[in-house]
XYZ file of C-alpha atoms in Angstrom:
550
model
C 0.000 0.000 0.000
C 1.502 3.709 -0.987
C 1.859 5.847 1.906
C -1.121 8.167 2.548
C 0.030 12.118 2.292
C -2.217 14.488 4.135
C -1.617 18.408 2.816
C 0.351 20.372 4.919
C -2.746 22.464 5.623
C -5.060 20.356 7.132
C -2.435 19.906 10.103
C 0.354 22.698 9.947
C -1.124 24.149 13.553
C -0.714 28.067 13.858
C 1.596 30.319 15.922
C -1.708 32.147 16.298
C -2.158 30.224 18.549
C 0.493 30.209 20.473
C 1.046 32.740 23.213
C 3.843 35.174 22.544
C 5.315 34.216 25.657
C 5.240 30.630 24.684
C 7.115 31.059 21.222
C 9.864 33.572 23.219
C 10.685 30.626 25.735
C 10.992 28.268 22.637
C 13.126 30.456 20.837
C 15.509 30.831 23.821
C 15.785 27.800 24.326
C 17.005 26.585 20.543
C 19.678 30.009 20.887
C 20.955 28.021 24.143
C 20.960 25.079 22.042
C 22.599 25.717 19.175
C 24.838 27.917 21.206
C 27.023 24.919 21.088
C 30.188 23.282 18.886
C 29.291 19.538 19.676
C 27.545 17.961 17.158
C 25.996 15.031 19.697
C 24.716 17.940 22.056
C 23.019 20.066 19.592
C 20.968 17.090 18.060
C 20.082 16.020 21.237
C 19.005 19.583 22.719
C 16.979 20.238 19.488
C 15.424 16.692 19.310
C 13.789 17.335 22.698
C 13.078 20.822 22.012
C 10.939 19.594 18.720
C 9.129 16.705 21.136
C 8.458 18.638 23.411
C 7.248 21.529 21.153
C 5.020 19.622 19.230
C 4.381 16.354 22.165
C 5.561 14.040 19.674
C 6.220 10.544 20.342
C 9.704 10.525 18.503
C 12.622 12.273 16.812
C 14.302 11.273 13.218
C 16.754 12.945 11.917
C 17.778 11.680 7.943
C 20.446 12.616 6.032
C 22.527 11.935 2.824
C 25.081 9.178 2.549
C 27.539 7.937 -0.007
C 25.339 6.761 -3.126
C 23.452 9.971 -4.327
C 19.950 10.031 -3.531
C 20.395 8.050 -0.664
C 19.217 8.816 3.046
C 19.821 7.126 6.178
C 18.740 7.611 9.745
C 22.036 9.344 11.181
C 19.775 10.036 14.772
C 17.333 9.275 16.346
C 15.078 9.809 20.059
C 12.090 7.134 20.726
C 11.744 4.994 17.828
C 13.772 2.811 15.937
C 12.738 2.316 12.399
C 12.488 -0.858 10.396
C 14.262 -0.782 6.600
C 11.210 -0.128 5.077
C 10.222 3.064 7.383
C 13.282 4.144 6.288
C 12.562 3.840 2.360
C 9.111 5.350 2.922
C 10.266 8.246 4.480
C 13.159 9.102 2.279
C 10.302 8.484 -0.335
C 8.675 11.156 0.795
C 11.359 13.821 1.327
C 10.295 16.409 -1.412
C 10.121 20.196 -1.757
C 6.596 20.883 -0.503
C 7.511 19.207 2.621
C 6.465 19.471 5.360
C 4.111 17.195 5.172
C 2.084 14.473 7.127
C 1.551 11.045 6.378
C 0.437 8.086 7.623
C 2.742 5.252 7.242
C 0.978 1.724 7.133
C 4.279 0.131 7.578
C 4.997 1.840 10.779
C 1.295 0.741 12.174
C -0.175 3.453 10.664
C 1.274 6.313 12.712
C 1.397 9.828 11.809
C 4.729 11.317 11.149
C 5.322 14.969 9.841
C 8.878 15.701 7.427
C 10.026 18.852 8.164
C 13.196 19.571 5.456
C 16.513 20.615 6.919
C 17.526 23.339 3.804
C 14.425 25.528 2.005
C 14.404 24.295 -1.675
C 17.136 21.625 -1.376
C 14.970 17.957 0.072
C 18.392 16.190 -0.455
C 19.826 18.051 2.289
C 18.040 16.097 4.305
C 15.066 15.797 7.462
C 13.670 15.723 10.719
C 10.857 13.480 11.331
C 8.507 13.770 14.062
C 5.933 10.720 15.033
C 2.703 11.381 16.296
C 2.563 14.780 17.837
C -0.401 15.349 19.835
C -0.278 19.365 19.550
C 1.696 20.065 16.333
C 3.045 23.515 15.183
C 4.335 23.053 12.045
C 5.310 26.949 11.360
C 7.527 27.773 14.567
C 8.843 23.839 14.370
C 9.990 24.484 10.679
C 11.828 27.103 11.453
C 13.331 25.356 14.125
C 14.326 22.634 11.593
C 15.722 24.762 9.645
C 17.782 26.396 12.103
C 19.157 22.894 12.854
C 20.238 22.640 9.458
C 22.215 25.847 9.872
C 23.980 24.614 12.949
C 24.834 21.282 11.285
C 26.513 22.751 7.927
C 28.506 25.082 10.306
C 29.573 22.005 12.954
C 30.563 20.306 9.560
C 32.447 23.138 7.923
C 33.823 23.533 11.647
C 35.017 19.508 11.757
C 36.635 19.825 8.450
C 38.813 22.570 9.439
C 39.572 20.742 12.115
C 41.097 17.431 10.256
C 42.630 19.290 7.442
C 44.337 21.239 10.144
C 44.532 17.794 12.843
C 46.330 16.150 9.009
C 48.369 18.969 8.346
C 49.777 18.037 11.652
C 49.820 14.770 11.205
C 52.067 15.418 8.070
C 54.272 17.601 9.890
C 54.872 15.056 12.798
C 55.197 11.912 10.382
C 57.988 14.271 8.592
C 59.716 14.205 12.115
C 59.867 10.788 12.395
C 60.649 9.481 9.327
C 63.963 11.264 10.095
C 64.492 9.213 13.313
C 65.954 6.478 11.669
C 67.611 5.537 9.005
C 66.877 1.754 8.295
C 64.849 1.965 5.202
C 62.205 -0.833 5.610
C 61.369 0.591 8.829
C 60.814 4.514 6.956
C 58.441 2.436 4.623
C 56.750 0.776 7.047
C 56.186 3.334 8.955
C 54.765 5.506 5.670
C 52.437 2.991 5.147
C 51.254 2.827 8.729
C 50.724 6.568 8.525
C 49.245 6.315 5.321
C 46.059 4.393 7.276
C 45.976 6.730 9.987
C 46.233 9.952 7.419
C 43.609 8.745 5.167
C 40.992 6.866 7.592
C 41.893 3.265 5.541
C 41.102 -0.473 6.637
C 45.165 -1.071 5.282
C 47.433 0.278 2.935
C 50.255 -1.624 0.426
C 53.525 -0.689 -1.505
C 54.318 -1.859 -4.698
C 57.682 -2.282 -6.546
C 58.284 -2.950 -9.917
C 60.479 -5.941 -10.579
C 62.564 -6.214 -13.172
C 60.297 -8.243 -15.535
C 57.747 -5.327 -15.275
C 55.688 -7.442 -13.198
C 54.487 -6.018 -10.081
C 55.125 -7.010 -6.608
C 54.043 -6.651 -3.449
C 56.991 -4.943 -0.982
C 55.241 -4.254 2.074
C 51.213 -4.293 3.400
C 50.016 -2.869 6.796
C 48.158 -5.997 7.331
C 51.139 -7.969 6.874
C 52.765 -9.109 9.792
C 56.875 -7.553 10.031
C 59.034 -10.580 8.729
C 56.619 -12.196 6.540
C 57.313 -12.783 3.106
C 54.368 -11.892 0.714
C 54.622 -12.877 -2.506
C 51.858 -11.740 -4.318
C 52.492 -10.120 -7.830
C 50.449 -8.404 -9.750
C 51.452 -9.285 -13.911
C 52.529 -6.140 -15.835
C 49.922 -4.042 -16.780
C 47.068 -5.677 -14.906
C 45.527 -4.679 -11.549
C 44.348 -1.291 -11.008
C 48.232 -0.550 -9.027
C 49.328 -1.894 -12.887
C 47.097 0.759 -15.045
C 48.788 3.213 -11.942
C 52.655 2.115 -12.747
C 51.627 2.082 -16.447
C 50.422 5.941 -16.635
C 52.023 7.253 -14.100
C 48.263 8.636 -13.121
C 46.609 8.651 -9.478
C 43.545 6.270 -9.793
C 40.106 6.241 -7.202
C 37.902 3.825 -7.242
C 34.944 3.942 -5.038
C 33.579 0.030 -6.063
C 36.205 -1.970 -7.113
C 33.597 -4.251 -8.091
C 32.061 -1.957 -11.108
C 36.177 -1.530 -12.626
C 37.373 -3.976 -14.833
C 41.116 -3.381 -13.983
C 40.424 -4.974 -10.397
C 42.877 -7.561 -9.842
C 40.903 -9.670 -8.086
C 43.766 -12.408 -7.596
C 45.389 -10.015 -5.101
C 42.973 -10.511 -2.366
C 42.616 -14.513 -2.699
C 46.351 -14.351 -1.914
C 46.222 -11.847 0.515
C 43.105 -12.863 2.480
C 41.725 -9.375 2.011
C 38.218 -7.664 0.467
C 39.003 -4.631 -1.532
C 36.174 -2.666 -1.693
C 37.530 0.606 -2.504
C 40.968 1.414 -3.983
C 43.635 5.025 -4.155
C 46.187 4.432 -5.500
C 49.145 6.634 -6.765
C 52.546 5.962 -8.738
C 55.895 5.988 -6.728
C 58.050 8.394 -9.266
C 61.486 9.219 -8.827
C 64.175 11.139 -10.685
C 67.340 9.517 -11.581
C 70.545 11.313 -13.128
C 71.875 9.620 -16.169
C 75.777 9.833 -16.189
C 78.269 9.646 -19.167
C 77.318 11.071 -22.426
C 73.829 12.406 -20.499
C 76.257 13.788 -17.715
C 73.921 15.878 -15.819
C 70.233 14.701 -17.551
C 67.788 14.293 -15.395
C 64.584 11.099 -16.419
C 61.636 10.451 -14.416
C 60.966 7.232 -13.723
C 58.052 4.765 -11.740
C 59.620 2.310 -9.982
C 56.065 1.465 -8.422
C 52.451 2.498 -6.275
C 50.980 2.972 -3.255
C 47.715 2.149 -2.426
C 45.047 3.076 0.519
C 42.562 0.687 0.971
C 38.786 0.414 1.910
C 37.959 4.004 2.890
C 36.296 3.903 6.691
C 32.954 5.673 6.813
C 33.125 7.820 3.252
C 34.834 7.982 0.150
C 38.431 9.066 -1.095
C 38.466 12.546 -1.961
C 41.034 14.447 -3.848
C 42.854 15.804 -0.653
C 43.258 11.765 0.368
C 45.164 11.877 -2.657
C 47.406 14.524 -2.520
C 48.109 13.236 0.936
C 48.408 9.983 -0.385
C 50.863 11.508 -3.093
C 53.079 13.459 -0.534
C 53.542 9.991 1.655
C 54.074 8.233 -1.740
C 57.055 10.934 -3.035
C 58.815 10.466 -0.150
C 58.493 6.558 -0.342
C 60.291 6.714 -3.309
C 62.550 9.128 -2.641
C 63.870 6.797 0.405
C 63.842 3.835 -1.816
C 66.354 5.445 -4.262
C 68.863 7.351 -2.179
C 71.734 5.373 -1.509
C 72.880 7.530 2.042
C 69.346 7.952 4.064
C 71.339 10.325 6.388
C 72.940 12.631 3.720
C 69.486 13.294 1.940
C 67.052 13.204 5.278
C 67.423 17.349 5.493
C 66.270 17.367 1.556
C 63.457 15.219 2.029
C 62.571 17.207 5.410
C 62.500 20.521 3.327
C 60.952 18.843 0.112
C 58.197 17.991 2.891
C 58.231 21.520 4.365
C 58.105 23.121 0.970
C 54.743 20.961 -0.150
C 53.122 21.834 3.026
C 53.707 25.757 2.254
C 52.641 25.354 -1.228
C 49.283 23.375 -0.320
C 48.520 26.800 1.894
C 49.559 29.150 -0.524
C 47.285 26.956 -3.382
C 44.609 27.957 -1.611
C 44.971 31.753 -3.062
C 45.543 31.148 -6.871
C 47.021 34.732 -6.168
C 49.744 33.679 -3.755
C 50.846 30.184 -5.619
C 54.852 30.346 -4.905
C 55.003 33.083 -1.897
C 55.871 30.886 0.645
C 58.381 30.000 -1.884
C 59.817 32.731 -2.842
C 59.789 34.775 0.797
C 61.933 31.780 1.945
C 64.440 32.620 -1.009
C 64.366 36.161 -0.131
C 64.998 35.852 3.359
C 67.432 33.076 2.808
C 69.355 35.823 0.324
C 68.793 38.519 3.157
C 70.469 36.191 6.160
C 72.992 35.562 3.406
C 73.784 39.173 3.081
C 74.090 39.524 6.511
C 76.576 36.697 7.081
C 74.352 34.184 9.293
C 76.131 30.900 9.514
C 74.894 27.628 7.598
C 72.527 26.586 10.775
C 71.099 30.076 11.253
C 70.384 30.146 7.328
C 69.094 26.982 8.034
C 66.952 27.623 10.583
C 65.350 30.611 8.210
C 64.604 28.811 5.159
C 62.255 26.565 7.370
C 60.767 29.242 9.380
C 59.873 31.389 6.323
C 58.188 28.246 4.631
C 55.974 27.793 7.393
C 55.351 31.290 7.613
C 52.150 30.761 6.655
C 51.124 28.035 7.407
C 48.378 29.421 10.330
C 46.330 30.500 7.264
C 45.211 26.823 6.560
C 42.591 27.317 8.969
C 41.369 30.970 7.048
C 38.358 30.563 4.819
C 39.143 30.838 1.161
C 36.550 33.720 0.963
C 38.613 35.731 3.373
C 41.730 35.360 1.806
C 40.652 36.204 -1.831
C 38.450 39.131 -0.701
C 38.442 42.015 -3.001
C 38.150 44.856 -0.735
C 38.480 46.267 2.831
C 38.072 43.176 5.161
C 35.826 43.332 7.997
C 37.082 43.866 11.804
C 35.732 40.431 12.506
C 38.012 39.186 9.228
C 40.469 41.275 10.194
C 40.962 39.599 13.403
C 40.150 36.191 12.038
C 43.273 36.647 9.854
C 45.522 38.284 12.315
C 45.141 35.125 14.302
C 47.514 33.032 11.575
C 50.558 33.384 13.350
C 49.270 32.488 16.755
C 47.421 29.372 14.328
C 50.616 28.201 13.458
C 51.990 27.887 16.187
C 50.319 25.694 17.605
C 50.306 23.705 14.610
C 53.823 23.588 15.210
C 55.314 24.090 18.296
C 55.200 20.428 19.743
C 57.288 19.117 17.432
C 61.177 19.940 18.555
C 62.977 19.904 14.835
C 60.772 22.728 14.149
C 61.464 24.971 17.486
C 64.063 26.270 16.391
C 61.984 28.145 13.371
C 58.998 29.094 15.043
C 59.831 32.306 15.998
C 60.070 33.217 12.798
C 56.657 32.112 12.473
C 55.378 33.370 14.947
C 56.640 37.172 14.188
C 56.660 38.153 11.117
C 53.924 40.175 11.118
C 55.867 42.007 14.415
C 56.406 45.750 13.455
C 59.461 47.405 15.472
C 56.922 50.449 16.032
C 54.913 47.914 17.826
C 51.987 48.218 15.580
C 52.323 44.415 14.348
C 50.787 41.203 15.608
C 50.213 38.793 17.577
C 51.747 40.568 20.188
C 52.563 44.206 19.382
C 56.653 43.486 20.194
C 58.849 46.729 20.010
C 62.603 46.891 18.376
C 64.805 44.062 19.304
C 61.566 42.279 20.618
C 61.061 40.762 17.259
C 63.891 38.159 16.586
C 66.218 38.679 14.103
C 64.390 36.231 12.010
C 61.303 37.812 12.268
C 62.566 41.035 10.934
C 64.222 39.233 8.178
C 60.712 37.750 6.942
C 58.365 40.412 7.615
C 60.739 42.287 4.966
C 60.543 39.322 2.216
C 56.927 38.820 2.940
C 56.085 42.742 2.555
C 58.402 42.593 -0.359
C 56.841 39.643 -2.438
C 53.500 40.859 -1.172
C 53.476 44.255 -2.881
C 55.708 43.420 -6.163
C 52.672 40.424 -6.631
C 49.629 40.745 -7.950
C 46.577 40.351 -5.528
C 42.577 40.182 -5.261
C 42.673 43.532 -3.323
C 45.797 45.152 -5.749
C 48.038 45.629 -8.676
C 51.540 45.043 -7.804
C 53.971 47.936 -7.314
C 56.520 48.611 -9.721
C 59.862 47.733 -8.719
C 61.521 50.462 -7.488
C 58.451 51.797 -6.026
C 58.281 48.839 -4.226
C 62.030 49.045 -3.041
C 61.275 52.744 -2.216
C 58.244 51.722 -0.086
C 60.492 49.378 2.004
C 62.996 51.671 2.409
C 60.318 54.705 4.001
C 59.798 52.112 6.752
C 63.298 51.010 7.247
C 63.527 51.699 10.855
C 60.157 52.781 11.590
C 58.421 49.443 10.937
C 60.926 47.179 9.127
C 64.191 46.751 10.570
C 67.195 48.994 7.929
C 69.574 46.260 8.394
C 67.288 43.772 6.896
C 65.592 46.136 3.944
C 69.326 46.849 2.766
C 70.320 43.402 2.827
C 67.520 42.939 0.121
C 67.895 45.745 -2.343
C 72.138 44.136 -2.427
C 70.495 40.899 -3.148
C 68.144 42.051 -5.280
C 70.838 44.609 -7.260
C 73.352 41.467 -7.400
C 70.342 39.375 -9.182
C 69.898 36.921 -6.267
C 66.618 38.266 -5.449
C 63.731 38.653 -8.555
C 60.408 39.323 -8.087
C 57.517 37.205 -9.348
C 57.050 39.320 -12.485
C 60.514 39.138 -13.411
C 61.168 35.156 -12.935
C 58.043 35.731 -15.854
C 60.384 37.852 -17.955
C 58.275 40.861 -17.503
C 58.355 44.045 -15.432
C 54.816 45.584 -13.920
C 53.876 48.760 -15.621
C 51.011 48.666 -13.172
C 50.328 51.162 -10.529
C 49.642 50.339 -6.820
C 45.763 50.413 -6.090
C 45.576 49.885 -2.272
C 42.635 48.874 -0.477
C 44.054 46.748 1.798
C 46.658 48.567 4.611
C 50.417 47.744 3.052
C 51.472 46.973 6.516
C 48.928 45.422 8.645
């Protein structure tokens, strides 16, 4: 039997009805609620709200999953729904809602679907069972503040793990340089790459010399064991990934042909869903190609079995970072002599993944460690002080991975609520940083360069010597490759405007030393802007709407 739809009409209920009074309470009491940044707590608090509202027998909240079109029951208070309750509500999520129905299924009780979003049913929604005094009007607005507080939580949580895997990155970067026994590195990449990426297990591939494809090390394989399982050149999914030298995700292994199916009889494993990226490395061909440099693949990683949701293209880049550095250890014959490359290779993909998130500042993090690094040259800093520098003025930025995009692109004045969202970078990444003790060192340097020797800077408004020598060394690259770029909010400067703007606030707000060390760089061609590593000088003028020096 269909389900039986009753017009929202013939049972909204009216706030006429309700006493003024009444409705203020309610709306109190859902600003207390969703007052909070726990995702558990709000559902609860607004699920007895809504009963109570409405004295309604039960609480459903349904929203999307994995296949499109799909809904599931992600929470629930006093009922738990068979299968087919489920179906036959999600059947009747549409844009009129809400609605009433009677649900033979469910013993023919009367349940009302209130949408979470206005015009957008596949967002998902609440439904409440058998509510002896309904208000439909005040309780869909309620609803729909719900689905407010839930998009924010989520944009909230996935802040938090890019930030918690940015982290993650930072500390796996630490201790793949604890050791220098190779199978244990690669083990322990592997290892990470499950905990990274949220994976059931994780497996490196090596190319043999026959082109077939074998197995070198698995998570779920116990240390010691030998594994043979190979994969035949050219077959598998890891083979199509060796073969192209392209990142592959596959979401149901069972729909792709290129599933090497083989693999998991001999493993004792069920793939359901597959990433999988090449292992490339570089070698340098010697004798009449003295000096030529050929990529190569030499093999793949894969993550395994996503936990909860699918891969997504950050998994992959993440995936892609581990899987660099995999092969980076597997081709370097002196693990010791090359860690402090790797390290910075690591560094320097972190600070580009931040700056990628401006197409406007692709490189700065870049090129502000190349100025500063030119700068402490200059000024005759020894090889560990220089050292020191080039990481702290990667990571300068590295707070800002936490900044929405829409703040950092802004054309235009930002607000004093954006303002102090994005004065809060520094501080940011700091934290992101400061428990791990390779990086101490560099952190002031992080943590200052947006220190002013006029005391007008942030975080902390330091004065003069305050502000660490490296700190005064990259707030003048960063204000240097900030105004000679382009940006959302201005045209860059032409050069020696630019060098005459830095050298107004030598001494006021930038420290002499350290602006004079960069205009000798710059004259002795160690320095170039971004326009002129493009072979062209900006004719452009400077159109500020933004303060030059925050």
């Amino acid at each position: 039997m269909e389900p039986h739809t009753t017009q929202p009409g013939n049972w909204m209920g009216s706030t006429d009805a309700l006493p003024s009074q009444d409705l203020l309470v309610v709306l109190q009491k859902a600003n207390q609620i969703a007052s909070t940044t726990d995702r558990d707590t709000l559902l609860r608090g607004m699920a007895s709200l809504l009963m109570d509202f409405n004295q309604a027998a039960a609480f459903v909240l349904l929203e999307p999953r994995a296949k499109p079109g799909e809904m599931l029951v992600s929470y629930s208070q006093g009922v738990e729904l068979p299968p087919q309750g489920v179906q036959a509500l999600c059947a009747e999520i549409t844009a009129d809602s809400p609605r009433c129905l009677h649900l033979p299924g469910l013993g023919a009780r009367l349940v009302c679907l209130l949408p979470l979003a206005q015009n957008n049913p596949q967002r998902g929604a609440v439904a409440l069972f058998d509510a002896a005094q309904p208000q439909l009007v005040v309780s869909d607005l309620l609803v729909k503040r719900l689905g407010s507080e839930l998009e924010k939580l989520d944009l909230i949580a996935s802040v938090k793990q890019q930030t918690a895997r940015m982290e993650a990155l930072v500390n796996i970067i630490e201790q793949i340089s604890s050791t220098l026994d190779r199978d244990t590195i690669l083990r322990r990449i592997i290892s990470y790459a499950n905990d990274l990426l949220n994976t059931e297990f994780s497996s490196l591939f090596l190319v043999e010399k026959n082109g077939d494809i074998q197995l070198y090390l698995g998570s779920n394989m116990p240390e010691g064991k030998d594994n043979k399982i190979t994969v035949p050149s050219g077959q598998g999914i890891i083979g199509h990934v060796v073969k192209s030298g392209q990142t592959v995700i596959v979401d149901d292994v069972s729909l792709d042909h290129r599933h090497y199916a083989q693999a998991d009889h001999m493993g004792g494993v069920t793939t359901r869903s597959i990433l999988a990226v090449p292992l490339k490395t570089r070698a340098l061909d010697l004798g009449s190609k003295r000096g030529g440099v050929r990529e190569r693949i030499i093999g793949g990683l894969e993550a395994i079995n996503k936990i909860g949701s699918k891969f997504t293209q950050e998994d992959a880049r993440l995936l892609q970072a581990l899987a660099n550095q995999a092969a980076t250890i597997l081709e370097i014959a002196g693990i010791y002599n090359e860690a402090n490359e790797l390290f910075l290779n690591a560094i320097s993909a972190l600070a580009a993944a931040i700056d990628a998130k401006d197409p406007y500042t692709v490189g700065h993090s870049q090129r502000v460690s190349e100025f500063a690094v030119e700068i402490g040259r200059e000024m005759s800093l020894n090889a560990e002080e220089i050292h020191q520098l080039r990481i702290g003025s990667l990571l300068h930025d590295i707070g800002k991975i936490g900044m929405p995009d829409a703040i950092l692109t802004k054309p235009g004045l930002l607000t004093l609520q954006e303002d102090a969202q994005i004065r809060r970078h520094p501080e940011m990444g700091m934290r992101i940083l400061g428990h791990i003790p390779k990086l101490r060192p560099a952190l002031r340097a992080v943590w200052e360069h947006h220190e002013r020797l006029d005391g007008s800077g942030y975080p902390r408004g330091l004065k003069g010597e305050q502000v660490c020598l490296a700190g005064r060394i990259v707030a003048v690259a960063d204000v240097f490759d900030a105004i000679t770029s382009d940006r959302p909010y201005r045209t860059a400067m032409k050069l020696k405007d630019a060098l005459a703007e830095l050298r107004q606030q030598a001494d006021v707000r930038l420290d002499a030393r350290c602006v004079e060390a960069l205009v000798r760089a710059h004259a002795n061609g160690r320095i170039q802007t971004q326009k002129e590593r493009r072979g062209r000088v900006s004719a452009s003028t400077l159109m500020p709407s933004r303060p030059l020096f925050p």
